[in-house]
CSV table of C-alpha atoms in Angstrom, one decimal:
chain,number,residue,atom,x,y,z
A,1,UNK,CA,-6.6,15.8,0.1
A,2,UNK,CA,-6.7,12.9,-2.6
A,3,UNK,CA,-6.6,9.5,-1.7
A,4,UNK,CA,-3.7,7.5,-3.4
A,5,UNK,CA,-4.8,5.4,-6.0
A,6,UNK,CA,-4.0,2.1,-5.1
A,7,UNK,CA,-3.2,-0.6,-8.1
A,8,UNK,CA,-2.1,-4.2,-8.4
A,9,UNK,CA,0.5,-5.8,-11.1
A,10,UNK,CA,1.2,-9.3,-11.5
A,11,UNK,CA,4.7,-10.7,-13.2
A,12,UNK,CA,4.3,-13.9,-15.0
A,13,UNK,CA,6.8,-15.7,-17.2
A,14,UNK,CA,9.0,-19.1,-17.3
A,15,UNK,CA,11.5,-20.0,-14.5
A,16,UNK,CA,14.7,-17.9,-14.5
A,17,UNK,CA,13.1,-15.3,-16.8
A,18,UNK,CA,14.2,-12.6,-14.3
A,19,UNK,CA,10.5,-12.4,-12.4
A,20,UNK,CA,11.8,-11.8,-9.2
A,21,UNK,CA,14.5,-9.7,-10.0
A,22,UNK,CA,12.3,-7.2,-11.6
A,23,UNK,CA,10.4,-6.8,-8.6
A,24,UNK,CA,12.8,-6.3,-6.0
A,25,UNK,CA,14.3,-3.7,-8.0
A,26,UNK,CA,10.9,-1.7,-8.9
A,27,UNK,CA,9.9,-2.6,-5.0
A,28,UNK,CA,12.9,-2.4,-3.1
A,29,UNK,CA,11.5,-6.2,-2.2
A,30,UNK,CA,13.9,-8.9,-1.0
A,31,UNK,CA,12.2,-12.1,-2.5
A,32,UNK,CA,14.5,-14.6,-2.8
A,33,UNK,CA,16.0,-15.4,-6.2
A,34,UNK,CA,16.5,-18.8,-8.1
A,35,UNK,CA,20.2,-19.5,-10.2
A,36,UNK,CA,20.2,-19.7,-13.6
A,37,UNK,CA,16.8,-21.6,-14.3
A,38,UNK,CA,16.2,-23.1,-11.2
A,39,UNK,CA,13.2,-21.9,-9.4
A,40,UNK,CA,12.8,-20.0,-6.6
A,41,UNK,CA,9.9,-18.9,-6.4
A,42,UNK,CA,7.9,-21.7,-5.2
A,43,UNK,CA,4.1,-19.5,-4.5
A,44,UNK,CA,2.6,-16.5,-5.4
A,45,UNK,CA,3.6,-13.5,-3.1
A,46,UNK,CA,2.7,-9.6,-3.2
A,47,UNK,CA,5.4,-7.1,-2.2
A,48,UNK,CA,4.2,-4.2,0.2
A,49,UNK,CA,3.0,-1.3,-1.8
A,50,UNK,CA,5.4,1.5,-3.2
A,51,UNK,CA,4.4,5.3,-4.3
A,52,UNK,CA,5.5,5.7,-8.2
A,53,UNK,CA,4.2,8.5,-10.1
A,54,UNK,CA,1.4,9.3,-7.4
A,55,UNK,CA,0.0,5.7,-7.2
A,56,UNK,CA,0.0,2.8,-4.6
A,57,UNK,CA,1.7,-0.1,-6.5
A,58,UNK,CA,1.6,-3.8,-5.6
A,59,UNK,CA,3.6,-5.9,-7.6
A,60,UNK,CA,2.4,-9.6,-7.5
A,61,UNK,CA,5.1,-12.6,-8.5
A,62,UNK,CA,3.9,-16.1,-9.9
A,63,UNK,CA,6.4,-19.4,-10.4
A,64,UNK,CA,6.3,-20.5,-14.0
A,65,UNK,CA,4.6,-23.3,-15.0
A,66,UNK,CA,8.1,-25.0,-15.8
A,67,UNK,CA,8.8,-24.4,-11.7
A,68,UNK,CA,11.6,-27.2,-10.5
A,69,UNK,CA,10.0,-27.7,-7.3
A,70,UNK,CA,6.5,-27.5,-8.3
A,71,UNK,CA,4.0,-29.7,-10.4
A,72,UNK,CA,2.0,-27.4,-13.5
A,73,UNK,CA,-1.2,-29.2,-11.8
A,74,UNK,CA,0.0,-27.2,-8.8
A,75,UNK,CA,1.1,-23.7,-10.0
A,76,UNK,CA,-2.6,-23.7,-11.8
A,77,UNK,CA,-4.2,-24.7,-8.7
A,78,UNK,CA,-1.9,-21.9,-6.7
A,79,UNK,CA,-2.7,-19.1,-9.2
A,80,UNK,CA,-6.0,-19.3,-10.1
A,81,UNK,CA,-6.6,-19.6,-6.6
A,82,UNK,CA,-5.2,-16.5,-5.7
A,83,UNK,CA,-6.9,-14.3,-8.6
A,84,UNK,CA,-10.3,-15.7,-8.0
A,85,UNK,CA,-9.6,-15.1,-4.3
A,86,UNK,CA,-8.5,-11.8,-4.5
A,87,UNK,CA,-10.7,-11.1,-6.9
A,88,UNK,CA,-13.6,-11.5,-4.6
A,89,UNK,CA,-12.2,-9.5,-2.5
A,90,UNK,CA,-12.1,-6.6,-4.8
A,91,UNK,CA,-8.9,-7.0,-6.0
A,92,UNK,CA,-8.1,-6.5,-10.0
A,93,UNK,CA,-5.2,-6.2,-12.3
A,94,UNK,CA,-4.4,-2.4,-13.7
A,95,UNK,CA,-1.7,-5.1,-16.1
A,96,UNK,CA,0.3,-8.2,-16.3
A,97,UNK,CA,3.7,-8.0,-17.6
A,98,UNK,CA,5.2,-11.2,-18.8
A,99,UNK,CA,8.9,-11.6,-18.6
A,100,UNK,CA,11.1,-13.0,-21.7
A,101,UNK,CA,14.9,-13.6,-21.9
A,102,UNK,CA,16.3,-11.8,-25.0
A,103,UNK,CA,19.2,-14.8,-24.6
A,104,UNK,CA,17.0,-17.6,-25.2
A,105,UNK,CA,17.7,-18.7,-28.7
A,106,UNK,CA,14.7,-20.3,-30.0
A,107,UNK,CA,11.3,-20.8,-28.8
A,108,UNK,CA,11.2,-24.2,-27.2
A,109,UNK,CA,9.0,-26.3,-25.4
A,110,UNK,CA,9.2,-24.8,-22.0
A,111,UNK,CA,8.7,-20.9,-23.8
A,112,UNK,CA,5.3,-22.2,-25.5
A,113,UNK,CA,3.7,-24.2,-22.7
A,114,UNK,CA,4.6,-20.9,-20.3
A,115,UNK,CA,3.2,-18.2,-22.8
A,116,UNK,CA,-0.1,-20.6,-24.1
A,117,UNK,CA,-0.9,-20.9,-20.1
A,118,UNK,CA,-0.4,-17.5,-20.1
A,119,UNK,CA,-2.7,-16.6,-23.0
A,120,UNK,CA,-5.3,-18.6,-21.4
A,121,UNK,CA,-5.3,-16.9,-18.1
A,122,UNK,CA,-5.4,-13.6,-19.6
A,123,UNK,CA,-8.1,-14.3,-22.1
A,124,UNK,CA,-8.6,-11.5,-24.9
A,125,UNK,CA,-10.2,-8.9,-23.5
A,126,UNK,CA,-7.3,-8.0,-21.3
A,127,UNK,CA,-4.4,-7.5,-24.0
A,128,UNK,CA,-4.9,-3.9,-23.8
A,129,UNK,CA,-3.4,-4.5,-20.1
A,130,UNK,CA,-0.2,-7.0,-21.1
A,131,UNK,CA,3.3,-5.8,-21.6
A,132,UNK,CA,6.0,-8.5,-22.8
A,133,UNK,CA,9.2,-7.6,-21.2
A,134,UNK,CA,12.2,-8.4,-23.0
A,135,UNK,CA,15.3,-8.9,-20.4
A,136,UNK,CA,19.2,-10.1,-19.9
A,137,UNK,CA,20.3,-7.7,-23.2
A,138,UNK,CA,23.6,-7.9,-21.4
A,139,UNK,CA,23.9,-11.3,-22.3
A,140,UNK,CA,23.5,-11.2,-26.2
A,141,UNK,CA,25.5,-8.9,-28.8
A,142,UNK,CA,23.2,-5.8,-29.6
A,143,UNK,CA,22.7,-6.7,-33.2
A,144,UNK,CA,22.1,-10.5,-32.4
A,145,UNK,CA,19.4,-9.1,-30.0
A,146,UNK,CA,17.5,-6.9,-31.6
A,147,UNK,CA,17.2,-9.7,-34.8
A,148,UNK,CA,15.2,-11.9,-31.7
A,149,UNK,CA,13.1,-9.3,-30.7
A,150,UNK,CA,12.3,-8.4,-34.3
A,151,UNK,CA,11.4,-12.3,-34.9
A,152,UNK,CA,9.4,-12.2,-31.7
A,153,UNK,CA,7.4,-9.0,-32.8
A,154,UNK,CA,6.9,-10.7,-35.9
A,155,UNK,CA,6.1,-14.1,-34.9
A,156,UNK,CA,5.8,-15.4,-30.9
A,157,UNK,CA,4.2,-12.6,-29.7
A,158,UNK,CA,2.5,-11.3,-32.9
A,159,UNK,CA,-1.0,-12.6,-32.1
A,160,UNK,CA,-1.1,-10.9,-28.9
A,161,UNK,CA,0.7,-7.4,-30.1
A,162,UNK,CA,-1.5,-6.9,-32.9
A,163,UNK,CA,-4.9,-6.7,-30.1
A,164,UNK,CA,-3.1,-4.1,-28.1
A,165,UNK,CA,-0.3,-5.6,-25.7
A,166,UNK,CA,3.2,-4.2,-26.2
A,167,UNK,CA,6.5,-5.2,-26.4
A,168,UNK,CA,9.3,-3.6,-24.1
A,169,UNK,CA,12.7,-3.8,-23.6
A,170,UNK,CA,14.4,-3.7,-19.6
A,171,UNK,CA,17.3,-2.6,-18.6
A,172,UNK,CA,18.1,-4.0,-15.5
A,173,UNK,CA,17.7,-1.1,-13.0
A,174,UNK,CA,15.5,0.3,-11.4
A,175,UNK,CA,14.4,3.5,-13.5
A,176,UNK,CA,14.4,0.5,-16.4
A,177,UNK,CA,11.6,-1.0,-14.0
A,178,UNK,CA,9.6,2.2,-12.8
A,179,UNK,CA,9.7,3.4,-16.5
A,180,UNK,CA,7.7,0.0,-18.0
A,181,UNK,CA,5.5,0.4,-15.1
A,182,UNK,CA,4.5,3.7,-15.7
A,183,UNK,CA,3.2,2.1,-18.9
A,184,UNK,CA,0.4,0.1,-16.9
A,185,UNK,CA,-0.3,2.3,-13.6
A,186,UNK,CA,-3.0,4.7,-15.4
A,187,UNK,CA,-4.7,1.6,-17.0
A,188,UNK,CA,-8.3,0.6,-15.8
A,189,UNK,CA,-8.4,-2.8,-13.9
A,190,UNK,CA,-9.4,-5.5,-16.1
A,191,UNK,CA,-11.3,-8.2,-14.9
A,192,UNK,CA,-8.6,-12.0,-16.6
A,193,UNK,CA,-10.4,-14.8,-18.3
A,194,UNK,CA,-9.7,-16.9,-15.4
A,195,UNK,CA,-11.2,-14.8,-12.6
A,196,UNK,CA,-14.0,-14.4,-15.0
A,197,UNK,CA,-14.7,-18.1,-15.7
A,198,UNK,CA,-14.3,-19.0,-11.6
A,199,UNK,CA,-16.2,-16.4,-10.3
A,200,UNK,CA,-18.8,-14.8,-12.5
A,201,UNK,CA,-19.5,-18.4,-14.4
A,202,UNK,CA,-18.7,-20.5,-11.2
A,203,UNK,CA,-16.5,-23.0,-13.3
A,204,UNK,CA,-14.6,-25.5,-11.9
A,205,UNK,CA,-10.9,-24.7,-12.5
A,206,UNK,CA,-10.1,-28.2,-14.4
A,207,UNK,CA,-13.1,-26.2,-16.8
A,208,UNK,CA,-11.4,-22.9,-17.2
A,209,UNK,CA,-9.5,-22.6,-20.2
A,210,UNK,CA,-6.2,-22.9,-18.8
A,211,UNK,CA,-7.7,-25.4,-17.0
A,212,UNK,CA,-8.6,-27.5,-20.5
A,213,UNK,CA,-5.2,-26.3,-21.5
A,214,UNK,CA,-3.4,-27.9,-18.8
A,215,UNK,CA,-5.4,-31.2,-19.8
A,216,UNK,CA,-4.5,-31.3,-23.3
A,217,UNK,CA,-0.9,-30.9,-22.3
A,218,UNK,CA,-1.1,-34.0,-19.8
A,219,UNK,CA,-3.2,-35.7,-22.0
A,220,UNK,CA,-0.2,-35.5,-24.3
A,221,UNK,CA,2.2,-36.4,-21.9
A,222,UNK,CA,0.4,-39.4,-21.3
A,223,UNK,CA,0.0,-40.5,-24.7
A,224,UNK,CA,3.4,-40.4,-25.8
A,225,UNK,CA,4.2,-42.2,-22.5
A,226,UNK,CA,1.5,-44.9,-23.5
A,227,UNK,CA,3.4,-44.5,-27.0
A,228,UNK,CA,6.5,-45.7,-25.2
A,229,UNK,CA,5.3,-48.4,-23.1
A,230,UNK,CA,3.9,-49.9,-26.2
A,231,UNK,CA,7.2,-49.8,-27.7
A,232,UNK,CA,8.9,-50.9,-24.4
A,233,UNK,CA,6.6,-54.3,-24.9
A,234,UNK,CA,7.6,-54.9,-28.0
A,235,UNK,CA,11.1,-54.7,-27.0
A,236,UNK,CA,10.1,-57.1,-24.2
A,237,UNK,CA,8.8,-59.2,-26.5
A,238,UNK,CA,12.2,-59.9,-28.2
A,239,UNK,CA,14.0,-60.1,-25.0
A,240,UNK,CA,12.0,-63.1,-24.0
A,241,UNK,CA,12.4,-64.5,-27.1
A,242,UNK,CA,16.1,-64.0,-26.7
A,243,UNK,CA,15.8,-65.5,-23.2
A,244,UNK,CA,17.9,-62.0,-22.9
A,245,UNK,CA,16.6,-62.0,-18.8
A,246,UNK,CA,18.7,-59.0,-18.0
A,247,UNK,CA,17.1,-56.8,-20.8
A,248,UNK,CA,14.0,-58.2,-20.0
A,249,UNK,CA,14.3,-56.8,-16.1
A,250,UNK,CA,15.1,-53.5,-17.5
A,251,UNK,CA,12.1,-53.3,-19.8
A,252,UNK,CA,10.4,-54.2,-16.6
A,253,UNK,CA,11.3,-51.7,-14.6
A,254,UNK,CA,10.8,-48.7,-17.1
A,255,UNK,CA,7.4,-50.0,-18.1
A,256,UNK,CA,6.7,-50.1,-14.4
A,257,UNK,CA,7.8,-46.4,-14.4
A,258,UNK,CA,5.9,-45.5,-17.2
A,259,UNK,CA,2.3,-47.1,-16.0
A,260,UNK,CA,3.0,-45.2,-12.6
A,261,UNK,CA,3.5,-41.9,-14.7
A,262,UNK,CA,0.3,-43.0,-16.4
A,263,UNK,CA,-1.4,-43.6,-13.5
A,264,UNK,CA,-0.6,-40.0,-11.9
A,265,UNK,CA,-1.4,-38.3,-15.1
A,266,UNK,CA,-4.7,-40.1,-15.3
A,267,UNK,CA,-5.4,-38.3,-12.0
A,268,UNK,CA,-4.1,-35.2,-12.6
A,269,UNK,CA,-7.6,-33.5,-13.0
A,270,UNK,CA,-9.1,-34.5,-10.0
A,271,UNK,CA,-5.8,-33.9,-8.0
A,272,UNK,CA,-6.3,-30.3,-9.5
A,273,UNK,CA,-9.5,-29.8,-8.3
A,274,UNK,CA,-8.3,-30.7,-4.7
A,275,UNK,CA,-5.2,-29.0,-4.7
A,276,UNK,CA,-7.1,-25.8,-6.2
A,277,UNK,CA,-9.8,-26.4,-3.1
A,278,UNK,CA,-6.7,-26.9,-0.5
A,279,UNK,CA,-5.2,-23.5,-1.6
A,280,UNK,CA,-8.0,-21.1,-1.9
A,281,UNK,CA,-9.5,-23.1,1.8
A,282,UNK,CA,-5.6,-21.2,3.1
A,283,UNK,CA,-5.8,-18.0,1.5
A,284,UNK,CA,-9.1,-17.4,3.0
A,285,UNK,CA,-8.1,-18.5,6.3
A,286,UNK,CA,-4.9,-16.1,5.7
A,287,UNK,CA,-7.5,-13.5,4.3
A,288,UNK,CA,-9.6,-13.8,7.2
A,289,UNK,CA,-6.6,-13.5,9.8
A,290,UNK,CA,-5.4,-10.3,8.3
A,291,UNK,CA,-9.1,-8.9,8.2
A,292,UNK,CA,-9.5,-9.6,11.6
A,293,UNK,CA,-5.7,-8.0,12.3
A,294,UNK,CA,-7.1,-5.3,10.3
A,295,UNK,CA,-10.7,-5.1,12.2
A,296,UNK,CA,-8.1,-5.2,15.2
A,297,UNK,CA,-6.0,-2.5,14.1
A,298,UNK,CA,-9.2,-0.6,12.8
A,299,UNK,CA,-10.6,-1.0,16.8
A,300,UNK,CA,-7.9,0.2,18.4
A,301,UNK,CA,-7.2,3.0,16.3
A,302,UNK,CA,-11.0,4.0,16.9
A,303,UNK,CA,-10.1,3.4,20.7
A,304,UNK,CA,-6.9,5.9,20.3
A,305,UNK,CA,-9.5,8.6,18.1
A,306,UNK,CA,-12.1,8.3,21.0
A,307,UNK,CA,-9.1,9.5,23.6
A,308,UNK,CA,-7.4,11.7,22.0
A,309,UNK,CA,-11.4,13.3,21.1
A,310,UNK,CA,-11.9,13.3,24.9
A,311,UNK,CA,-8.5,14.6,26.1
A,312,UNK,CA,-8.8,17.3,23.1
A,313,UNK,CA,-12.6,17.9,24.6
A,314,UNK,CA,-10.8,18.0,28.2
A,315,UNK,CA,-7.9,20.5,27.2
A,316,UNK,CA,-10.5,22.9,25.1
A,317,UNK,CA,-12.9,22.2,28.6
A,318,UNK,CA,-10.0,23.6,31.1
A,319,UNK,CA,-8.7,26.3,28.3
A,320,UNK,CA,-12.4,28.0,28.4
A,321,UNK,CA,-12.0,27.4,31.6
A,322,UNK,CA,-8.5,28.9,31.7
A,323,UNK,CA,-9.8,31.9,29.5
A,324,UNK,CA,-12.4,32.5,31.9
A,325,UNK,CA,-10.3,32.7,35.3
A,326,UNK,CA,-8.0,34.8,33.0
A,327,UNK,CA,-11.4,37.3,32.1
A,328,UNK,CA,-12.3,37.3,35.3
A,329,UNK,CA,-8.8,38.3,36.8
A,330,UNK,CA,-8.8,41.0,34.3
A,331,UNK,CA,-12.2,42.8,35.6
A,332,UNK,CA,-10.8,42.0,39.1
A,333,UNK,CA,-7.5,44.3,38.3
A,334,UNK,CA,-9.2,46.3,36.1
A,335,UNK,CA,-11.9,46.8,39.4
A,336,UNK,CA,-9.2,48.0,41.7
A,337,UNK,CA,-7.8,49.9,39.4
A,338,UNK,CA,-10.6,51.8,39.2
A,339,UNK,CA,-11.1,51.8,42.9
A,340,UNK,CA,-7.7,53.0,43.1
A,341,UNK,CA,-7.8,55.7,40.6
A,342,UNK,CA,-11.9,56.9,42.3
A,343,UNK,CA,-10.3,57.4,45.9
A,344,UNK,CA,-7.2,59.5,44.2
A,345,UNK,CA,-9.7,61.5,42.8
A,346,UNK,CA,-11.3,61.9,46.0
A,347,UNK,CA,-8.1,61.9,47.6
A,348,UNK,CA,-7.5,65.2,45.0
A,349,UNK,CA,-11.1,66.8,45.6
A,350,UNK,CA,-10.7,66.5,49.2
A,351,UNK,CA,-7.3,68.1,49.4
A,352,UNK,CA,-8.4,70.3,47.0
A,353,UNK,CA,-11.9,71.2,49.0
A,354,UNK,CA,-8.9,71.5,51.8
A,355,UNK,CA,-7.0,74.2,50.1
A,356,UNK,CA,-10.1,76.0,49.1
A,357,UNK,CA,-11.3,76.0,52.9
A,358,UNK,CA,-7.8,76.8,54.3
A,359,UNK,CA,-7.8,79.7,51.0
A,360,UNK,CA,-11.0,81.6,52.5
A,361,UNK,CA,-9.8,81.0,56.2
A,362,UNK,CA,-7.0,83.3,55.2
A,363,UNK,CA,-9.3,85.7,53.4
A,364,UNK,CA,-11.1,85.8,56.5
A,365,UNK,CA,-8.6,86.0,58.8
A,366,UNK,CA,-7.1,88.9,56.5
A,367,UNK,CA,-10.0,90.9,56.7
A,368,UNK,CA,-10.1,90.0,60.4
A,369,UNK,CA,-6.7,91.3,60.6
A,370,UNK,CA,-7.4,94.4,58.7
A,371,UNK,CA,-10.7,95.2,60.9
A,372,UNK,CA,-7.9,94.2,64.2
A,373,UNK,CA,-5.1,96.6,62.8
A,374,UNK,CA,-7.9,99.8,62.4
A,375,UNK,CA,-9.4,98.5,65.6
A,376,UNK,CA,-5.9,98.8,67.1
A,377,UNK,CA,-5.5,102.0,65.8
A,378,UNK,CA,-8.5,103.6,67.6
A,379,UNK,CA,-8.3,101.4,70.8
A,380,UNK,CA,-5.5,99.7,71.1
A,381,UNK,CA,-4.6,96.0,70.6
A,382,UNK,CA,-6.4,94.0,73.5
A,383,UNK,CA,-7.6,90.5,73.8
A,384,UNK,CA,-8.9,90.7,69.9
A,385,UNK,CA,-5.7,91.5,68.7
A,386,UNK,CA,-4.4,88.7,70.3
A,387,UNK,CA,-6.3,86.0,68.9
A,388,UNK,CA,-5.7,87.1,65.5
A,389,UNK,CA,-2.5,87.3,66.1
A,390,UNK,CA,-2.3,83.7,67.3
A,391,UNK,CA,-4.7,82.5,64.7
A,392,UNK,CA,-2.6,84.0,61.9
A,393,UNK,CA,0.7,82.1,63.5
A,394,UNK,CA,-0.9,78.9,63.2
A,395,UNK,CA,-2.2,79.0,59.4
A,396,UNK,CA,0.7,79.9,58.7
């Protein structure tokens, strides 16, 4: 029999994009769900595997990097930890599908920082692999939606279309879901950009390219925050001037807020690093408990095979046995039987010899009779003619 081929999807897009959604209805899953574009999904988490169209499938579901609850510095460190990981392991993508609501009407800030973290993750070579899924259609007109996902094909997602990803559109059922899976499920595993650049190059993560991506972004956070205390001193400036001591508390206070946002930007990097270190030190720990649950598993199941082989060699032990007795009680019946049929035989012969004996008597004692009677005749009967005659009463 074939083995099931078992493959491995990951769902990545911005908060609220309808992630999580998607998988519980291709899975059957019951991850929780965030409302409206609050976050839910707060670490990456596979659903148990599902038969579709003759495969294994394992759906995999990643927080944005616009998560509520979450840092970008952390979601980073939380994915790429769990691609290199599983990665090691064996573990690679047959696709990536990334999630897009058709309702969004422009491409903001929060869109690009999600899909250029995306792009960097994925790397080139993988495009072949990616499907953009458009989503919510029941939340723009028809006409009004398919204008957006021409201006997407066209523009957005363009760069990444025209080397071989492709655009579709879902539904929101689960035959929607199983039919843009079916797209991905006969693709070769592909090996991302990121799982390339941790493991086969053995960069650090803050060195990956979503890594240097992730910098350039906080490095611009922190210059338009620098921008802004700059201002804020100016402002300050005038307020002592003024001898305005109320404004010049406030100005305090948010430059005070701003050189702490400074500060923890500054740090960012490093505080990658370690969070990245923290997370894949748990998943191998979680890695290694399952494998030793599995090893586990694997020796008890071996300890069931080895008894049901020995109580299998213990019933086919006392069956040839069984068979045997069985053999032996035939050729015991089948003995007797023949003993029983060899002295009826005999028994016949014997009566037979009998009737032969008792036959010639009678021939005897006829002619004995015959010879009596002429005897008779001449002399009389006397003593012989008795004795035949009591001879002949008893035979007969």
């Amino acid at each position: 029999m074939t083995e099931t081929l078992s493959i491995r999807i990951a769902i990545m897009g911005p908060s609220g994009s309808g992630k999580t959604t998607f998988i519980n209805e291709a899975s059957g899953s019951d991850f929780a769900i965030g409302k409206g574009l609050e976050s839910c999904t707060s670490e990456v988490q596979a659903t148990k595997p599902f038969k579709l169209s003759g495969r294994e499938v394992t759906l995999i579901d990643t927080p944005g990097f616009d998560d509520t609850s979450r840092s970008d510095t952390d979601i980073l460190a939380m994915i790429g930890a769990y691609l290199s990981q599983t990665y090691e392991h064996g573990a690679k993508l047959a696709g990536i599908i990334y999630m897009h609501r058709i309702s969004d009407f422009r491409m903001g800030g929060t869109n690009k920082r999600n899909f250029k973290m995306f792009r960097e993750l994925c790397g080139e070579s993988t495009l072949r692999n990616v499907l953009i899924v458009t989503n919510m259609w029941n939340e723009v007109a028809s006409d009004l939606g398919e204008m957006r996902e021409k201006e997407l094909e066209n523009k957005f997602f363009k760069g990444i279309l025209d080397k071989g990803a492709r655009m579709l559109r879902h539904e929101d059922t689960q035959e929607s879901t199983h039919r843009i899976l079916r797209y991905l499920i006969h693709n070769q595993p592909a090996t991302l950009l990121i799982q390339k650049e941790l493991v086969n190059e053995h960069k650090s993560i803050v060195q990956t390219s979503a890594g240097s991506e992730l910098t350039r972004a906080l490095n611009e956070q922190r210059e338009r925050h620098e921008e802004v205390v700059a201002q804020l001193r100016k402002d300050m400036e005038v307020a002592i001037r003024d001898k305005d001591h109320e404004t010049r508390e406030e100005l305090m206070e948010e430059i005070q807020t701003k050189h702490e946002l400074i500060l923890k930007l500054q740090g960012e990097n490093e505080r990658l690093e370690a969070e990245f270190k923290t997370v894949r030190e748990k998943l191998e720990a979680r890695i290694s408990a399952m494998e030793k649950k599995h090893h586990e598993q694997e020796q008890t199941v071996d300890a069931l095979k080895e008894q049901v082989e020995t109580e299998r060699k213990d019933k086919e032990k006392l069956a040839v046995e069984q068979e045997q007795n069985e053999q032996r009680l035939r050729r015991l019946e089948e003995d007797i039987a023949k003993a029983q049929e060899l002295e009826r035989l005999n028994s016949v012969r014997e009566l037979n010899r009998l009737a032969a004996v008792r036959a010639e008597l009678k021939k005897e004692l006829l002619k004995e009779e015959q010879q009596t009677t002429k005897e008779s005749q001449v002399g009389g009967s006397g003593l012989v003619g008795d004795v035949v005659a009591w001879m002949k009463s008893w035979w007969s």
